[in-house]
Amino acid sequence: MEKIIVDSMADINVDIKETEIFNLYPEVLTTLLKDHTTGRNIFWATDSYRHMGEGFQYGDAITIEHIIGKNGMIIRSRSLKSKDEQTERTKEMAEVFTPSWVCNVQNNLVDEAWFGRKNVFNSVDDAQHAEIVDKVITWKKEDNDLKHIPFNV
């Protein structure tokens, strides 16, 4: 596995590609935007986007239209936000940075519970992980029909 050295976060372009997700699986964004406690959409917990107009104010519900198309780059990794914005969000909203390796470990636990085995998408060795490129075997829950579904990163 080749190591990639990055001099600064400015060298990294990270985007979640919400528009692509919406085009392929629209129900995924609907689910991700839903507050499952209230049943309503989550809301903007910052004034950082108020310059974008109506619907982007603190407390406004986040809709799919707010994060796809021309707004497709609005959701960014915390690491790509300015240091001032990171500091302000930490003070005002107790927002914290979760290292990617912690997220990976959490996701691996969920994958293990779902698929019933370890190392479905990657394996971890001393806080580094190696991608698993084999096909992932899963099933449709509706009919328990076993399918081979390729997973491409």
PDB file of C-alpha atoms in Angstrom:
ATOM      1  CA  MET A   1       0.000   0.000   0.000  1.00  0.00           C
ATOM      2  CA  GLU A   2       1.420   3.355  -1.074  1.00  0.00           C
ATOM      3  CA  LYS A   3       1.606   6.084   1.564  1.00  0.00           C
ATOM      4  CA  ILE A   4       0.462   9.534   0.537  1.00  0.00           C
ATOM      5  CA  ILE A   5       2.136  12.459   2.270  1.00  0.00           C
ATOM      6  CA  VAL A   6       0.080  15.629   2.591  1.00  0.00           C
ATOM      7  CA  ASP A   7       1.783  18.881   3.546  1.00  0.00           C
ATOM      8  CA  SER A   8      -1.389  20.665   4.633  1.00  0.00           C
ATOM      9  CA  MET A   9      -5.164  20.324   4.669  1.00  0.00           C
ATOM     10  CA  ALA A  10      -5.213  22.849   1.810  1.00  0.00           C
ATOM     11  CA  ASP A  11      -3.832  20.038  -0.369  1.00  0.00           C
ATOM     12  CA  ILE A  12      -6.906  17.884   0.284  1.00  0.00           C
ATOM     13  CA  ASN A  13     -10.257  18.338  -1.439  1.00  0.00           C
ATOM     14  CA  VAL A  14     -12.924  16.472   0.503  1.00  0.00           C
ATOM     15  CA  ASP A  15     -16.530  16.436  -0.613  1.00  0.00           C
ATOM     16  CA  ILE A  16     -19.374  14.198   0.433  1.00  0.00           C
ATOM     17  CA  LYS A  17     -21.008  14.435  -3.041  1.00  0.00           C
ATOM     18  CA  GLU A  18     -24.568  14.853  -1.785  1.00  0.00           C
ATOM     19  CA  THR A  19     -25.921  15.345  -5.324  1.00  0.00           C
ATOM     20  CA  GLU A  20     -24.450  12.021  -6.439  1.00  0.00           C
ATOM     21  CA  ILE A  21     -25.892  10.268  -3.390  1.00  0.00           C
ATOM     22  CA  PHE A  22     -29.292  11.850  -4.090  1.00  0.00           C
ATOM     23  CA  ASN A  23     -29.242  10.768  -7.741  1.00  0.00           C
ATOM     24  CA  LEU A  24     -28.389   7.172  -6.849  1.00  0.00           C
ATOM     25  CA  TYR A  25     -30.227   6.729  -3.538  1.00  0.00           C
ATOM     26  CA  PRO A  26     -32.588   9.649  -2.751  1.00  0.00           C
ATOM     27  CA  GLU A  27     -33.971   7.896   0.316  1.00  0.00           C
ATOM     28  CA  VAL A  28     -30.528   7.952   1.954  1.00  0.00           C
ATOM     29  CA  LEU A  29     -30.402  11.750   2.177  1.00  0.00           C
ATOM     30  CA  THR A  30     -33.996  11.839   3.395  1.00  0.00           C
ATOM     31  CA  THR A  31     -33.020   9.466   6.206  1.00  0.00           C
ATOM     32  CA  LEU A  32     -29.800  11.309   7.054  1.00  0.00           C
ATOM     33  CA  LEU A  33     -31.600  14.657   7.313  1.00  0.00           C
ATOM     34  CA  LYS A  34     -34.322  13.283   9.579  1.00  0.00           C
ATOM     35  CA  ASP A  35     -34.204  13.858  13.334  1.00  0.00           C
ATOM     36  CA  HIS A  36     -35.524  10.511  14.458  1.00  0.00           C
ATOM     37  CA  THR A  37     -36.546  11.897  17.845  1.00  0.00           C
ATOM     38  CA  THR A  38     -38.815  14.664  16.529  1.00  0.00           C
ATOM     39  CA  GLY A  39     -39.589  13.203  13.108  1.00  0.00           C
ATOM     40  CA  ARG A  40     -38.639  16.540  11.515  1.00  0.00           C
ATOM     41  CA  ASN A  41     -35.556  17.429   9.531  1.00  0.00           C
ATOM     42  CA  ILE A  42     -32.413  18.449  11.371  1.00  0.00           C
ATOM     43  CA  PHE A  43     -31.691  22.172  11.346  1.00  0.00           C
ATOM     44  CA  TRP A  44     -28.833  24.549  10.728  1.00  0.00           C
ATOM     45  CA  ALA A  45     -27.124  24.924  14.099  1.00  0.00           C
ATOM     46  CA  THR A  46     -24.984  27.805  12.901  1.00  0.00           C
ATOM     47  CA  ASP A  47     -25.298  31.219  11.286  1.00  0.00           C
ATOM     48  CA  SER A  48     -22.394  30.410   8.974  1.00  0.00           C
ATOM     49  CA  TYR A  49     -24.705  29.999   5.964  1.00  0.00           C
ATOM     50  CA  ARG A  50     -27.075  32.951   6.575  1.00  0.00           C
ATOM     51  CA  HIS A  51     -25.519  34.819   3.637  1.00  0.00           C
ATOM     52  CA  MET A  52     -27.175  32.221   1.359  1.00  0.00           C
ATOM     53  CA  GLY A  53     -30.617  33.602   2.180  1.00  0.00           C
ATOM     54  CA  GLU A  54     -33.934  32.149   3.243  1.00  0.00           C
ATOM     55  CA  GLY A  55     -33.780  28.602   4.546  1.00  0.00           C
ATOM     56  CA  PHE A  56     -30.152  28.871   5.638  1.00  0.00           C
ATOM     57  CA  GLN A  57     -30.641  30.744   8.912  1.00  0.00           C
ATOM     58  CA  TYR A  58     -29.906  29.291  12.357  1.00  0.00           C
ATOM     59  CA  GLY A  59     -32.823  26.983  13.215  1.00  0.00           C
ATOM     60  CA  ASP A  60     -34.084  26.528   9.641  1.00  0.00           C
ATOM     61  CA  ALA A  61     -34.706  22.930   8.622  1.00  0.00           C
ATOM     62  CA  ILE A  62     -32.084  21.484   6.281  1.00  0.00           C
ATOM     63  CA  THR A  63     -33.722  20.123   3.151  1.00  0.00           C
ATOM     64  CA  ILE A  64     -32.277  18.092   0.317  1.00  0.00           C
ATOM     65  CA  GLU A  65     -32.491  21.157  -1.932  1.00  0.00           C
ATOM     66  CA  HIS A  66     -30.212  23.023   0.513  1.00  0.00           C
ATOM     67  CA  ILE A  67     -27.344  20.554   0.031  1.00  0.00           C
ATOM     68  CA  ILE A  68     -27.449  19.364  -3.602  1.00  0.00           C
ATOM     69  CA  GLY A  69     -26.916  20.945  -7.007  1.00  0.00           C
ATOM     70  CA  LYS A  70     -25.420  24.434  -6.769  1.00  0.00           C
ATOM     71  CA  ASN A  71     -25.195  23.944  -2.975  1.00  0.00           C
ATOM     72  CA  GLY A  72     -23.397  20.613  -3.296  1.00  0.00           C
ATOM     73  CA  MET A  73     -20.232  21.874  -1.607  1.00  0.00           C
ATOM     74  CA  ILE A  74     -21.942  23.430   1.424  1.00  0.00           C
ATOM     75  CA  ILE A  75     -21.289  20.479   3.731  1.00  0.00           C
ATOM     76  CA  ARG A  76     -17.577  20.238   4.361  1.00  0.00           C
ATOM     77  CA  SER A  77     -15.335  18.368   6.678  1.00  0.00           C
ATOM     78  CA  ARG A  78     -14.558  20.304   9.844  1.00  0.00           C
ATOM     79  CA  SER A  79     -10.885  20.123   8.928  1.00  0.00           C
ATOM     80  CA  LEU A  80     -11.557  22.188   5.792  1.00  0.00           C
ATOM     81  CA  LYS A  81     -13.261  25.015   7.684  1.00  0.00           C
ATOM     82  CA  SER A  82     -11.237  28.010   8.775  1.00  0.00           C
ATOM     83  CA  LYS A  83      -9.516  27.819  12.152  1.00  0.00           C
ATOM     84  CA  ASP A  84     -11.641  30.767  13.350  1.00  0.00           C
ATOM     85  CA  GLU A  85     -14.848  28.981  12.356  1.00  0.00           C
ATOM     86  CA  GLN A  86     -13.691  25.757  14.022  1.00  0.00           C
ATOM     87  CA  THR A  87     -12.876  27.623  17.246  1.00  0.00           C
ATOM     88  CA  GLU A  88     -16.186  29.507  17.209  1.00  0.00           C
ATOM     89  CA  ARG A  89     -18.211  26.330  16.588  1.00  0.00           C
ATOM     90  CA  THR A  90     -16.362  24.573  19.416  1.00  0.00           C
ATOM     91  CA  LYS A  91     -17.145  27.414  21.852  1.00  0.00           C
ATOM     92  CA  GLU A  92     -20.712  28.106  20.729  1.00  0.00           C
ATOM     93  CA  MET A  93     -22.003  24.604  19.996  1.00  0.00           C
ATOM     94  CA  ALA A  94     -19.576  22.259  21.688  1.00  0.00           C
ATOM     95  CA  GLU A  95     -18.687  20.895  18.244  1.00  0.00           C
ATOM     96  CA  VAL A  96     -15.675  18.646  18.398  1.00  0.00           C
ATOM     97  CA  PHE A  97     -13.523  16.910  15.849  1.00  0.00           C
ATOM     98  CA  THR A  98     -13.722  13.125  15.757  1.00  0.00           C
ATOM     99  CA  PRO A  99     -10.580  11.635  14.216  1.00  0.00           C
ATOM    100  CA  SER A 100     -11.226   9.569  11.109  1.00  0.00           C
ATOM    101  CA  TRP A 101      -9.707   6.460  12.700  1.00  0.00           C
ATOM    102  CA  VAL A 102     -12.341   6.630  15.486  1.00  0.00           C
ATOM    103  CA  CYS A 103     -15.098   6.914  12.879  1.00  0.00           C
ATOM    104  CA  ASN A 104     -13.580   3.966  11.031  1.00  0.00           C
ATOM    105  CA  VAL A 105     -13.566   1.806  14.176  1.00  0.00           C
ATOM    106  CA  GLN A 106     -17.202   2.754  14.870  1.00  0.00           C
ATOM    107  CA  ASN A 107     -18.227   1.993  11.293  1.00  0.00           C
ATOM    108  CA  ASN A 108     -16.388  -1.330  11.411  1.00  0.00           C
ATOM    109  CA  LEU A 109     -18.375  -2.314  14.509  1.00  0.00           C
ATOM    110  CA  VAL A 110     -21.626  -1.546  12.709  1.00  0.00           C
ATOM    111  CA  ASP A 111     -20.450  -3.428   9.607  1.00  0.00           C
ATOM    112  CA  GLU A 112     -19.496  -6.432  11.733  1.00  0.00           C
ATOM    113  CA  ALA A 113     -22.926  -6.469  13.389  1.00  0.00           C
ATOM    114  CA  TRP A 114     -24.703  -6.104  10.029  1.00  0.00           C
ATOM    115  CA  PHE A 115     -22.675  -8.575   7.972  1.00  0.00           C
ATOM    116  CA  GLY A 116     -21.842 -10.962  10.806  1.00  0.00           C
ATOM    117  CA  ARG A 117     -18.093 -10.874  10.199  1.00  0.00           C
ATOM    118  CA  LYS A 118     -15.075  -8.621  10.644  1.00  0.00           C
ATOM    119  CA  ASN A 119     -13.115  -6.731   7.989  1.00  0.00           C
ATOM    120  CA  VAL A 120     -15.946  -6.267   5.520  1.00  0.00           C
ATOM    121  CA  PHE A 121     -14.651  -3.043   3.948  1.00  0.00           C
ATOM    122  CA  ASN A 122     -11.247  -2.607   5.575  1.00  0.00           C
ATOM    123  CA  SER A 123      -8.945  -4.101   8.164  1.00  0.00           C
ATOM    124  CA  VAL A 124      -7.240  -2.090  10.904  1.00  0.00           C
ATOM    125  CA  ASP A 125      -3.635  -2.493  11.988  1.00  0.00           C
ATOM    126  CA  ASP A 126      -2.133  -0.004  14.470  1.00  0.00           C
ATOM    127  CA  ALA A 127      -4.576   2.840  13.615  1.00  0.00           C
ATOM    128  CA  GLN A 128      -3.961   2.358   9.878  1.00  0.00           C
ATOM    129  CA  HIS A 129      -6.426   0.582   7.681  1.00  0.00           C
ATOM    130  CA  ALA A 130      -6.216  -1.349   4.439  1.00  0.00           C
ATOM    131  CA  GLU A 131      -9.132  -1.379   2.023  1.00  0.00           C
ATOM    132  CA  ILE A 132     -10.777  -4.724   1.270  1.00  0.00           C
ATOM    133  CA  VAL A 133     -11.468  -4.846  -2.476  1.00  0.00           C
ATOM    134  CA  ASP A 134     -13.409  -8.126  -2.626  1.00  0.00           C
ATOM    135  CA  LYS A 135     -17.106  -8.132  -3.419  1.00  0.00           C
ATOM    136  CA  VAL A 136     -19.356  -7.747  -0.412  1.00  0.00           C
ATOM    137  CA  ILE A 137     -21.974 -10.439  -0.018  1.00  0.00           C
ATOM    138  CA  THR A 138     -25.258  -9.156   1.314  1.00  0.00           C
ATOM    139  CA  TRP A 139     -28.966  -9.824   0.886  1.00  0.00           C
ATOM    140  CA  LYS A 140     -32.176  -8.023   0.241  1.00  0.00           C
ATOM    141  CA  LYS A 141     -34.029  -7.937   3.540  1.00  0.00           C
ATOM    142  CA  GLU A 142     -37.419  -8.091   1.801  1.00  0.00           C
ATOM    143  CA  ASP A 143     -36.965 -11.558   0.367  1.00  0.00           C
ATOM    144  CA  ASN A 144     -33.734 -12.800   1.992  1.00  0.00           C
ATOM    145  CA  ASP A 145     -32.413 -13.314  -1.528  1.00  0.00           C
ATOM    146  CA  LEU A 146     -28.612 -13.665  -1.370  1.00  0.00           C
ATOM    147  CA  LYS A 147     -26.872 -11.284  -3.767  1.00  0.00           C
ATOM    148  CA  HIS A 148     -23.272 -10.497  -4.651  1.00  0.00           C
ATOM    149  CA  ILE A 149     -23.091  -6.732  -4.652  1.00  0.00           C
ATOM    150  CA  PRO A 150     -19.797  -5.105  -5.617  1.00  0.00           C
ATOM    151  CA  PHE A 151     -18.718  -2.267  -3.373  1.00  0.00           C
ATOM    152  CA  ASN A 152     -16.551   0.298  -5.065  1.00  0.00           C
ATOM    153  CA  VAL A 153     -14.902   3.161  -3.214  1.00  0.00           C
TER     154      VAL A 153
END
